[in-house]
Each structure stands twice: as structure tokens, then as C-alpha cells.
Amino acid sequence: MPGPDAPTARPGPGSEGAPPRYTVQDWRAQLRLLSRSDWKEPLFARLRPWIDRWERRRLAPETLARLGPDLVLGERGFPQVARRRWACGGRSLRDATVLVQGTGNGWDVAGWAGLRPRRIVGVDLFDFGASWGDVARHCRDRHGVEVSFHASPLESMSFLETGSMHLAVSDAVFEHVKDMPSVLREAARVLRDGGSLYASYGPMWYCAGGDHFARGGLRNAYNHLLLDPGAYRRYLEANALPVEDVQSGRRYAELDLFSRLRTDGYLEAFRAAGFQLDGLILELSTSALQFRRRFPAEWMDLRGRCAGCHEDDFLIKTNFVRLRKSGAS
């Protein structure tokens, strides 16, 4: 995702006021933050079947039948250690070459290096410079893993040979991809036959906080869908900070980096690119459920404004998918 010195794209919402300065999070702090609940995983693992039964009741039977999720979870019930294990499908990465798509400052590369694959290639549209160098040294010194980074569009990774990757992974990237077919075609090209792709993406556009901003209280959770463009621009400007994280909703809104796909749209794109769905987990939004209960009039307005959306599209926060490229392994 965008680096601190990324070129400004065409003006988007919030571009009329003085632009905020952007800074990059420390990758070590981010890695620690996202790993802090891993110690709870044994408890989550025991509770997950019960959570699944409870959360499924919140979705319509036709949604469950159409999507066929393996699990339906609430927020914070699928920590990083569980995601990594699920992404690998129980297989070791010891001899694998892993592509990390949309790596940003590189914290996720450091996380994957803990599984000790043979090599990791990190790719992002923007160059995160010194942060990438720090991550590469950390992975080499602590885990003995060779890491390289490349600033490149995910749609065109000519520096990677066809069929050279065993696994492609991404967290919080696909919700920002504007051209999913091209990104997926390139992922399929660099993966070997039988290779796998793991992705988690969310908050999704039609869910609460789908603009990755949602500041100022629960009532603002769907402002990106309920407000007209002028009112939404004023809302962004009124709630902007003098210094923003470069991987924040304020920056994403400035660059209009949102895919605006629903779960069905992603699954269709995966199939069209030649991937077979090997696993799907849905995560529901606590804020969405609270918003529906507390603001019924706005909820009805939301349903009326978003033609073609099922009510469940406003509740599904994150998709976790595990895909397999067609062909012999």
C-alpha cells in the first residue's frame, strides 16, 4: 500500500482542505500489536465451533447456502497464528517460496518468516525504503529466511518467473485492489500448478467502516454509503488528523483505493482467474450489528441506497479465503 512519499493520484474525497502529513507505522510495533492475542488461540480453537453456530444465525439461510462458508466468526476470534496455520492448510513451508502481495511496511513479511519458508518475496506498489531493509535483516538474522522486496504493481511482476511461487499471501490488501482480474491473473501466472493463494480482506466496502475511516462514533460507520459526495468530503476533512498513518482510511480515500466488491464478486473473480476455492471464513462486524439495532431508520436508508446488496453484505466485515491454482501439485 502507499508509502510516505507516494505520488498523489487524482483528487479524491477530502482533497479540498490542507492535506495532512503522512507517516509510516513502525513495523516492529505493528507486528507485536497484531500478535498480542496469539496466546489466546488454544481457547479460541475450542470455542470456534460454538461461535460458528451462534454467528451463523445472524445470516440469511440463502446467504449461507450461496457462499458455503466453512466458518462464520465474530471479530477478534481468528488471531494471526490461527490465520497462518489455516492459510498453509496444515502443510509445512520449509521448502516453499512465498509471495507476499501488498506488503506495505513489511510487518507481514516478518510474520511469515516465522514459519521459516525457504524464501519470501514482498511486493508493494510503493517503495517503503528503510523499513524494508530492516525487515529483510530481521528475517535473515532471526529466522534464517532470505527476503527480497520489490516496488511494483501487483498486476505486473515481470521480475518473477512463471510458476516460481508455491504460495501467494496477503492481509488487508484485496479490499483496496481496483483491478482484481489483472491482479489474480498475475498471481496465477507466478504460482506453480497446484500452488495456493491465501488472502484476508476487510473491512469490505459495504460493511461498517468500509472506508477504513469511520471516525466520530458509531453513527458514522456507514457515512461512505449514506452521505452524498460533498457531505462525505466535509466529514473527512472535519475528522482528519494533522498527521495520518499512510495506511489509513484518510489516505485510501485520497487515492480512492477501494475495490467496492462484495463477497460474491470476489468469489466470481477467483473462479474466473482459474482458482478453486479451498476454504472460506466469514467475519461479521460488531459495529454493523450495533448500528442495525441502534439506528433502524438509517439502516433502512442504507438498504435503499445500495441497489443489488443483500442485507448480509452490510454485516460481513472480512473474508478469509484459501485458493488453489488448478493443475497437478
PDB file of N, CA and C in Angstrom, residues 60-135:
ATOM      1  N   ALA A  60     -28.718 -14.832   6.614  1.00  0.00           N
ATOM      2  CA  ALA A  60     -29.879 -15.475   5.997  1.00  0.00           C
ATOM      3  C   ALA A  60     -29.508 -16.859   5.477  1.00  0.00           C
ATOM      4  N   PRO A  61     -30.440 -17.819   5.533  1.00  0.00           N
ATOM      5  CA  PRO A  61     -30.155 -19.162   5.016  1.00  0.00           C
ATOM      6  C   PRO A  61     -29.687 -19.152   3.567  1.00  0.00           C
ATOM      7  N   GLU A  62     -30.249 -18.247   2.749  1.00  0.00           N
ATOM      8  CA  GLU A  62     -29.836 -18.218   1.336  1.00  0.00           C
ATOM      9  C   GLU A  62     -28.395 -17.730   1.192  1.00  0.00           C
ATOM     10  N   THR A  63     -27.958 -16.843   2.082  1.00  0.00           N
ATOM     11  CA  THR A  63     -26.561 -16.393   2.051  1.00  0.00           C
ATOM     12  C   THR A  63     -25.624 -17.542   2.393  1.00  0.00           C
ATOM     13  N   LEU A  64     -25.968 -18.286   3.426  1.00  0.00           N
ATOM     14  CA  LEU A  64     -25.137 -19.417   3.829  1.00  0.00           C
ATOM     15  C   LEU A  64     -25.106 -20.484   2.743  1.00  0.00           C
ATOM     16  N   ALA A  65     -26.240 -20.722   2.108  1.00  0.00           N
ATOM     17  CA  ALA A  65     -26.284 -21.725   1.049  1.00  0.00           C
ATOM     18  C   ALA A  65     -25.477 -21.285  -0.168  1.00  0.00           C
ATOM     19  N   ARG A  66     -25.547 -20.002  -0.499  1.00  0.00           N
ATOM     20  CA  ARG A  66     -24.856 -19.490  -1.691  1.00  0.00           C
ATOM     21  C   ARG A  66     -23.347 -19.444  -1.494  1.00  0.00           C
ATOM     22  N   LEU A  67     -22.898 -18.979  -0.325  1.00  0.00           N
ATOM     23  CA  LEU A  67     -21.470 -18.806  -0.093  1.00  0.00           C
ATOM     24  C   LEU A  67     -20.800 -20.063   0.454  1.00  0.00           C
ATOM     25  N   GLY A  68     -21.540 -20.852   1.218  1.00  0.00           N
ATOM     26  CA  GLY A  68     -20.992 -22.095   1.768  1.00  0.00           C
ATOM     27  C   GLY A  68     -19.755 -21.918   2.621  1.00  0.00           C
ATOM     28  N   PRO A  69     -19.757 -20.983   3.599  1.00  0.00           N
ATOM     29  CA  PRO A  69     -18.544 -20.764   4.401  1.00  0.00           C
ATOM     30  C   PRO A  69     -18.226 -21.950   5.300  1.00  0.00           C
ATOM     31  N   ASP A  70     -16.945 -22.176   5.526  1.00  0.00           N
ATOM     32  CA  ASP A  70     -16.523 -23.205   6.479  1.00  0.00           C
ATOM     33  C   ASP A  70     -16.819 -22.772   7.906  1.00  0.00           C
ATOM     34  N   LEU A  71     -16.641 -21.466   8.173  1.00  0.00           N
ATOM     35  CA  LEU A  71     -16.901 -20.905   9.490  1.00  0.00           C
ATOM     36  C   LEU A  71     -17.472 -19.504   9.334  1.00  0.00           C
ATOM     37  N   VAL A  72     -18.298 -19.118  10.306  1.00  0.00           N
ATOM     38  CA  VAL A  72     -18.736 -17.729  10.442  1.00  0.00           C
ATOM     39  C   VAL A  72     -18.338 -17.296  11.841  1.00  0.00           C
ATOM     40  N   LEU A  73     -17.533 -16.250  11.945  1.00  0.00           N
ATOM     41  CA  LEU A  73     -16.961 -15.835  13.222  1.00  0.00           C
ATOM     42  C   LEU A  73     -17.300 -14.385  13.531  1.00  0.00           C
ATOM     43  N   GLY A  74     -17.198 -14.036  14.811  1.00  0.00           N
ATOM     44  CA  GLY A  74     -17.249 -12.646  15.200  1.00  0.00           C
ATOM     45  C   GLY A  74     -15.857 -12.045  15.111  1.00  0.00           C
ATOM     46  N   GLU A  75     -15.726 -10.794  15.481  1.00  0.00           N
ATOM     47  CA  GLU A  75     -14.428 -10.124  15.403  1.00  0.00           C
ATOM     48  C   GLU A  75     -13.465 -10.654  16.467  1.00  0.00           C
ATOM     49  N   ARG A  76     -12.192 -10.609  16.121  1.00  0.00           N
ATOM     50  CA  ARG A  76     -11.089 -10.943  17.026  1.00  0.00           C
ATOM     51  C   ARG A  76     -11.101 -12.397  17.490  1.00  0.00           C
ATOM     52  N   GLY A  77     -11.749 -13.267  16.723  1.00  0.00           N
ATOM     53  CA  GLY A  77     -11.749 -14.674  17.080  1.00  0.00           C
ATOM     54  C   GLY A  77     -10.845 -15.522  16.211  1.00  0.00           C
ATOM     55  N   PHE A  78     -10.043 -14.863  15.359  1.00  0.00           N
ATOM     56  CA  PHE A  78      -9.183 -15.596  14.425  1.00  0.00           C
ATOM     57  C   PHE A  78      -7.815 -14.916  14.399  1.00  0.00           C
ATOM     58  N   PRO A  79      -7.021 -15.085  15.456  1.00  0.00           N
ATOM     59  CA  PRO A  79      -5.745 -14.363  15.581  1.00  0.00           C
ATOM     60  C   PRO A  79      -4.734 -14.804  14.535  1.00  0.00           C
ATOM     61  N   GLN A  80      -3.664 -14.039  14.466  1.00  0.00           N
ATOM     62  CA  GLN A  80      -2.682 -14.216  13.406  1.00  0.00           C
ATOM     63  C   GLN A  80      -2.135 -15.638  13.328  1.00  0.00           C
ATOM     64  N   VAL A  81      -1.821 -16.235  14.471  1.00  0.00           N
ATOM     65  CA  VAL A  81      -1.242 -17.578  14.459  1.00  0.00           C
ATOM     66  C   VAL A  81      -2.207 -18.582  13.851  1.00  0.00           C
ATOM     67  N   ALA A  82      -3.511 -18.420  14.104  1.00  0.00           N
ATOM     68  CA  ALA A  82      -4.506 -19.317  13.518  1.00  0.00           C
ATOM     69  C   ALA A  82      -4.660 -19.075  12.024  1.00  0.00           C
ATOM     70  N   ARG A  83      -4.596 -17.804  11.611  1.00  0.00           N
ATOM     71  CA  ARG A  83      -4.709 -17.476  10.191  1.00  0.00           C
ATOM     72  C   ARG A  83      -3.571 -18.098   9.399  1.00  0.00           C
ATOM     73  N   ARG A  84      -2.346 -17.982   9.930  1.00  0.00           N
ATOM     74  CA  ARG A  84      -1.191 -18.531   9.221  1.00  0.00           C
ATOM     75  C   ARG A  84      -1.321 -20.048   9.079  1.00  0.00           C
ATOM     76  N   ARG A  85      -1.726 -20.692  10.145  1.00  0.00           N
ATOM     77  CA  ARG A  85      -1.857 -22.152  10.108  1.00  0.00           C
ATOM     78  C   ARG A  85      -2.945 -22.561   9.121  1.00  0.00           C
ATOM     79  N   TRP A  86      -4.071 -21.840   9.146  1.00  0.00           N
ATOM     80  CA  TRP A  86      -5.166 -22.133   8.219  1.00  0.00           C
ATOM     81  C   TRP A  86      -4.744 -21.864   6.774  1.00  0.00           C
ATOM     82  N   ALA A  87      -4.010 -20.784   6.559  1.00  0.00           N
ATOM     83  CA  ALA A  87      -3.568 -20.430   5.214  1.00  0.00           C
ATOM     84  C   ALA A  87      -2.698 -21.518   4.601  1.00  0.00           C
ATOM     85  N   CYS A  88      -1.889 -22.169   5.427  1.00  0.00           N
ATOM     86  CA  CYS A  88      -0.990 -23.211   4.940  1.00  0.00           C
ATOM     87  C   CYS A  88      -1.696 -24.548   4.752  1.00  0.00           C
ATOM     88  N   GLY A  89      -2.921 -24.651   5.233  1.00  0.00           N
ATOM     89  CA  GLY A  89      -3.662 -25.898   5.069  1.00  0.00           C
ATOM     90  C   GLY A  89      -3.001 -27.090   5.731  1.00  0.00           C
ATOM     91  N   GLY A  90      -2.266 -26.828   6.817  1.00  0.00           N
ATOM     92  CA  GLY A  90      -1.609 -27.918   7.529  1.00  0.00           C
ATOM     93  C   GLY A  90      -0.288 -28.351   6.930  1.00  0.00           C
ATOM     94  N   ARG A  91       0.169 -27.664   5.867  1.00  0.00           N
ATOM     95  CA  ARG A  91       1.421 -28.034   5.209  1.00  0.00           C
ATOM     96  C   ARG A  91       2.580 -27.181   5.716  1.00  0.00           C
ATOM     97  N   SER A  92       3.756 -27.755   5.746  1.00  0.00           N
ATOM     98  CA  SER A  92       4.959 -27.020   6.137  1.00  0.00           C
ATOM     99  C   SER A  92       5.408 -26.115   4.995  1.00  0.00           C
ATOM    100  N   LEU A  93       6.000 -24.981   5.363  1.00  0.00           N
ATOM    101  CA  LEU A  93       6.544 -24.064   4.359  1.00  0.00           C
ATOM    102  C   LEU A  93       8.061 -24.170   4.245  1.00  0.00           C
ATOM    103  N   ARG A  94       8.648 -25.171   4.837  1.00  0.00           N
ATOM    104  CA  ARG A  94      10.101 -25.246   4.956  1.00  0.00           C
ATOM    105  C   ARG A  94      10.825 -25.122   3.615  1.00  0.00           C
ATOM    106  N   ASP A  95      10.282 -25.677   2.550  1.00  0.00           N
ATOM    107  CA  ASP A  95      10.944 -25.620   1.245  1.00  0.00           C
ATOM    108  C   ASP A  95      10.205 -24.705   0.271  1.00  0.00           C
ATOM    109  N   ALA A  96       9.323 -23.881   0.796  1.00  0.00           N
ATOM    110  CA  ALA A  96       8.453 -23.085  -0.077  1.00  0.00           C
ATOM    111  C   ALA A  96       9.024 -21.702  -0.352  1.00  0.00           C
ATOM    112  N   THR A  97       8.639 -21.162  -1.500  1.00  0.00           N
ATOM    113  CA  THR A  97       8.881 -19.769  -1.839  1.00  0.00           C
ATOM    114  C   THR A  97       7.544 -19.043  -1.763  1.00  0.00           C
ATOM    115  N   VAL A  98       7.497 -17.973  -0.955  1.00  0.00           N
ATOM    116  CA  VAL A  98       6.240 -17.296  -0.631  1.00  0.00           C
ATOM    117  C   VAL A  98       6.253 -15.883  -1.218  1.00  0.00           C
ATOM    118  N   LEU A  99       5.179 -15.522  -1.886  1.00  0.00           N
ATOM    119  CA  LEU A  99       4.970 -14.166  -2.379  1.00  0.00           C
ATOM    120  C   LEU A  99       4.014 -13.454  -1.434  1.00  0.00           C
ATOM    121  N   VAL A 100       4.439 -12.322  -0.877  1.00  0.00           N
ATOM    122  CA  VAL A 100       3.569 -11.505  -0.040  1.00  0.00           C
ATOM    123  C   VAL A 100       3.116 -10.323  -0.882  1.00  0.00           C
ATOM    124  N   GLN A 101       1.829 -10.254  -1.165  1.00  0.00           N
ATOM    125  CA  GLN A 101       1.266  -9.222  -2.030  1.00  0.00           C
ATOM    126  C   GLN A 101       0.842  -8.012  -1.202  1.00  0.00           C
ATOM    127  N   GLY A 102       1.231  -6.813  -1.632  1.00  0.00           N
ATOM    128  CA  GLY A 102       0.834  -5.604  -0.924  1.00  0.00           C
ATOM    129  C   GLY A 102       1.399  -5.550   0.473  1.00  0.00           C
ATOM    130  N   THR A 103       2.702  -5.640   0.605  1.00  0.00           N
ATOM    131  CA  THR A 103       3.321  -5.827   1.913  1.00  0.00           C
ATOM    132  C   THR A 103       3.415  -4.558   2.752  1.00  0.00           C
ATOM    133  N   GLY A 104       3.209  -3.374   2.158  1.00  0.00           N
ATOM    134  CA  GLY A 104       3.310  -2.154   2.948  1.00  0.00           C
ATOM    135  C   GLY A 104       4.666  -2.025   3.611  1.00  0.00           C
ATOM    136  N   ASN A 105       4.693  -1.713   4.911  1.00  0.00           N
ATOM    137  CA  ASN A 105       5.973  -1.514   5.602  1.00  0.00           C
ATOM    138  C   ASN A 105       6.723  -2.812   5.869  1.00  0.00           C
ATOM    139  N   GLY A 106       6.105  -3.950   5.601  1.00  0.00           N
ATOM    140  CA  GLY A 106       6.803  -5.226   5.693  1.00  0.00           C
ATOM    141  C   GLY A 106       6.534  -6.048   6.927  1.00  0.00           C
ATOM    142  N   TRP A 107       5.637  -5.565   7.820  1.00  0.00           N
ATOM    143  CA  TRP A 107       5.404  -6.315   9.056  1.00  0.00           C
ATOM    144  C   TRP A 107       4.928  -7.735   8.775  1.00  0.00           C
ATOM    145  N   ASP A 108       4.088  -7.899   7.727  1.00  0.00           N
ATOM    146  CA  ASP A 108       3.541  -9.222   7.442  1.00  0.00           C
ATOM    147  C   ASP A 108       4.611 -10.170   6.922  1.00  0.00           C
ATOM    148  N   VAL A 109       5.612  -9.641   6.208  1.00  0.00           N
ATOM    149  CA  VAL A 109       6.735 -10.479   5.786  1.00  0.00           C
ATOM    150  C   VAL A 109       7.459 -11.036   7.012  1.00  0.00           C
ATOM    151  N   ALA A 110       7.655 -10.186   8.018  1.00  0.00           N
ATOM    152  CA  ALA A 110       8.291 -10.655   9.254  1.00  0.00           C
ATOM    153  C   ALA A 110       7.466 -11.749   9.920  1.00  0.00           C
ATOM    154  N   GLY A 111       6.129 -11.619   9.845  1.00  0.00           N
ATOM    155  CA  GLY A 111       5.265 -12.642  10.410  1.00  0.00           C
ATOM    156  C   GLY A 111       5.383 -13.973   9.682  1.00  0.00           C
ATOM    157  N   TRP A 112       5.380 -13.925   8.358  1.00  0.00           N
ATOM    158  CA  TRP A 112       5.502 -15.161   7.577  1.00  0.00           C
ATOM    159  C   TRP A 112       6.884 -15.785   7.726  1.00  0.00           C
ATOM    160  N   ALA A 113       7.895 -14.971   7.946  1.00  0.00           N
ATOM    161  CA  ALA A 113       9.243 -15.513   8.107  1.00  0.00           C
ATOM    162  C   ALA A 113       9.341 -16.425   9.326  1.00  0.00           C
ATOM    163  N   GLY A 114       8.457 -16.205  10.314  1.00  0.00           N
ATOM    164  CA  GLY A 114       8.452 -17.064  11.487  1.00  0.00           C
ATOM    165  C   GLY A 114       8.118 -18.509  11.178  1.00  0.00           C
ATOM    166  N   LEU A 115       7.499 -18.762  10.015  1.00  0.00           N
ATOM    167  CA  LEU A 115       7.210 -20.138   9.591  1.00  0.00           C
ATOM    168  C   LEU A 115       8.371 -20.747   8.820  1.00  0.00           C
ATOM    169  N   ARG A 116       9.431 -19.961   8.623  1.00  0.00           N
ATOM    170  CA  ARG A 116      10.689 -20.401   8.028  1.00  0.00           C
ATOM    171  C   ARG A 116      10.547 -21.040   6.638  1.00  0.00           C
ATOM    172  N   PRO A 117       9.918 -20.316   5.717  1.00  0.00           N
ATOM    173  CA  PRO A 117       9.959 -20.790   4.331  1.00  0.00           C
ATOM    174  C   PRO A 117      11.380 -20.628   3.785  1.00  0.00           C
ATOM    175  N   ARG A 118      11.623 -21.175   2.613  1.00  0.00           N
ATOM    176  CA  ARG A 118      12.956 -21.055   2.013  1.00  0.00           C
ATOM    177  C   ARG A 118      13.245 -19.618   1.594  1.00  0.00           C
ATOM    178  N   ARG A 119      12.234 -18.938   1.017  1.00  0.00           N
ATOM    179  CA  ARG A 119      12.439 -17.582   0.528  1.00  0.00           C
ATOM    180  C   ARG A 119      11.114 -16.838   0.523  1.00  0.00           C
ATOM    181  N   ILE A 120      11.149 -15.522   0.754  1.00  0.00           N
ATOM    182  CA  ILE A 120       9.969 -14.665   0.691  1.00  0.00           C
ATOM    183  C   ILE A 120      10.246 -13.514  -0.254  1.00  0.00           C
ATOM    184  N   VAL A 121       9.289 -13.227  -1.114  1.00  0.00           N
ATOM    185  CA  VAL A 121       9.345 -12.064  -1.992  1.00  0.00           C
ATOM    186  C   VAL A 121       8.184 -11.154  -1.604  1.00  0.00           C
ATOM    187  N   GLY A 122       8.493  -9.927  -1.192  1.00  0.00           N
ATOM    188  CA  GLY A 122       7.470  -8.951  -0.839  1.00  0.00           C
ATOM    189  C   GLY A 122       7.308  -7.931  -1.953  1.00  0.00           C
ATOM    190  N   VAL A 123       6.051  -7.634  -2.304  1.00  0.00           N
ATOM    191  CA  VAL A 123       5.772  -6.702  -3.401  1.00  0.00           C
ATOM    192  C   VAL A 123       4.747  -5.680  -2.949  1.00  0.00           C
ATOM    193  N   ASP A 124       5.004  -4.419  -3.249  1.00  0.00           N
ATOM    194  CA  ASP A 124       4.035  -3.360  -2.990  1.00  0.00           C
ATOM    195  C   ASP A 124       4.155  -2.319  -4.098  1.00  0.00           C
ATOM    196  N   LEU A 125       3.054  -1.619  -4.338  1.00  0.00           N
ATOM    197  CA  LEU A 125       3.065  -0.597  -5.378  1.00  0.00           C
ATOM    198  C   LEU A 125       4.053   0.514  -5.058  1.00  0.00           C
ATOM    199  N   PHE A 126       4.248   0.803  -3.757  1.00  0.00           N
ATOM    200  CA  PHE A 126       5.110   1.889  -3.332  1.00  0.00           C
ATOM    201  C   PHE A 126       6.327   1.351  -2.580  1.00  0.00           C
ATOM    202  N   ASP A 127       7.389   2.136  -2.605  1.00  0.00           N
ATOM    203  CA  ASP A 127       8.658   1.746  -2.002  1.00  0.00           C
ATOM    204  C   ASP A 127       8.708   2.236  -0.548  1.00  0.00           C
ATOM    205  N   PHE A 128       8.853   1.302   0.390  1.00  0.00           N
ATOM    206  CA  PHE A 128       8.933   1.653   1.809  1.00  0.00           C
ATOM    207  C   PHE A 128      10.372   1.688   2.309  1.00  0.00           C
ATOM    208  N   GLY A 129      11.312   1.705   1.405  1.00  0.00           N
ATOM    209  CA  GLY A 129      12.708   2.030   1.675  1.00  0.00           C
ATOM    210  C   GLY A 129      13.333   1.380   2.885  1.00  0.00           C
ATOM    211  N   ALA A 130      13.708   2.205   3.867  1.00  0.00           N
ATOM    212  CA  ALA A 130      14.458   1.739   5.031  1.00  0.00           C
ATOM    213  C   ALA A 130      13.706   0.677   5.815  1.00  0.00           C
ATOM    214  N   SER A 131      12.384   0.795   5.865  1.00  0.00           N
ATOM    215  CA  SER A 131      11.589  -0.206   6.578  1.00  0.00           C
ATOM    216  C   SER A 131      11.813  -1.588   5.985  1.00  0.00           C
ATOM    217  N   TRP A 132      11.827  -1.678   4.675  1.00  0.00           N
ATOM    218  CA  TRP A 132      12.044  -2.972   4.022  1.00  0.00           C
ATOM    219  C   TRP A 132      13.438  -3.517   4.337  1.00  0.00           C
ATOM    220  N   GLY A 133      14.424  -2.654   4.358  1.00  0.00           N
ATOM    221  CA  GLY A 133      15.761  -3.109   4.691  1.00  0.00           C
ATOM    222  C   GLY A 133      15.840  -3.677   6.097  1.00  0.00           C
ATOM    223  N   ASP A 134      15.189  -3.020   7.043  1.00  0.00           N
ATOM    224  CA  ASP A 134      15.153  -3.507   8.421  1.00  0.00           C
ATOM    225  C   ASP A 134      14.478  -4.871   8.519  1.00  0.00           C
ATOM    226  N   VAL A 135      13.362  -5.008   7.812  1.00  0.00           N
ATOM    227  CA  VAL A 135      12.624  -6.275   7.848  1.00  0.00           C
ATOM    228  C   VAL A 135      13.465  -7.403   7.256  1.00  0.00           C
TER     229      VAL A 135
END
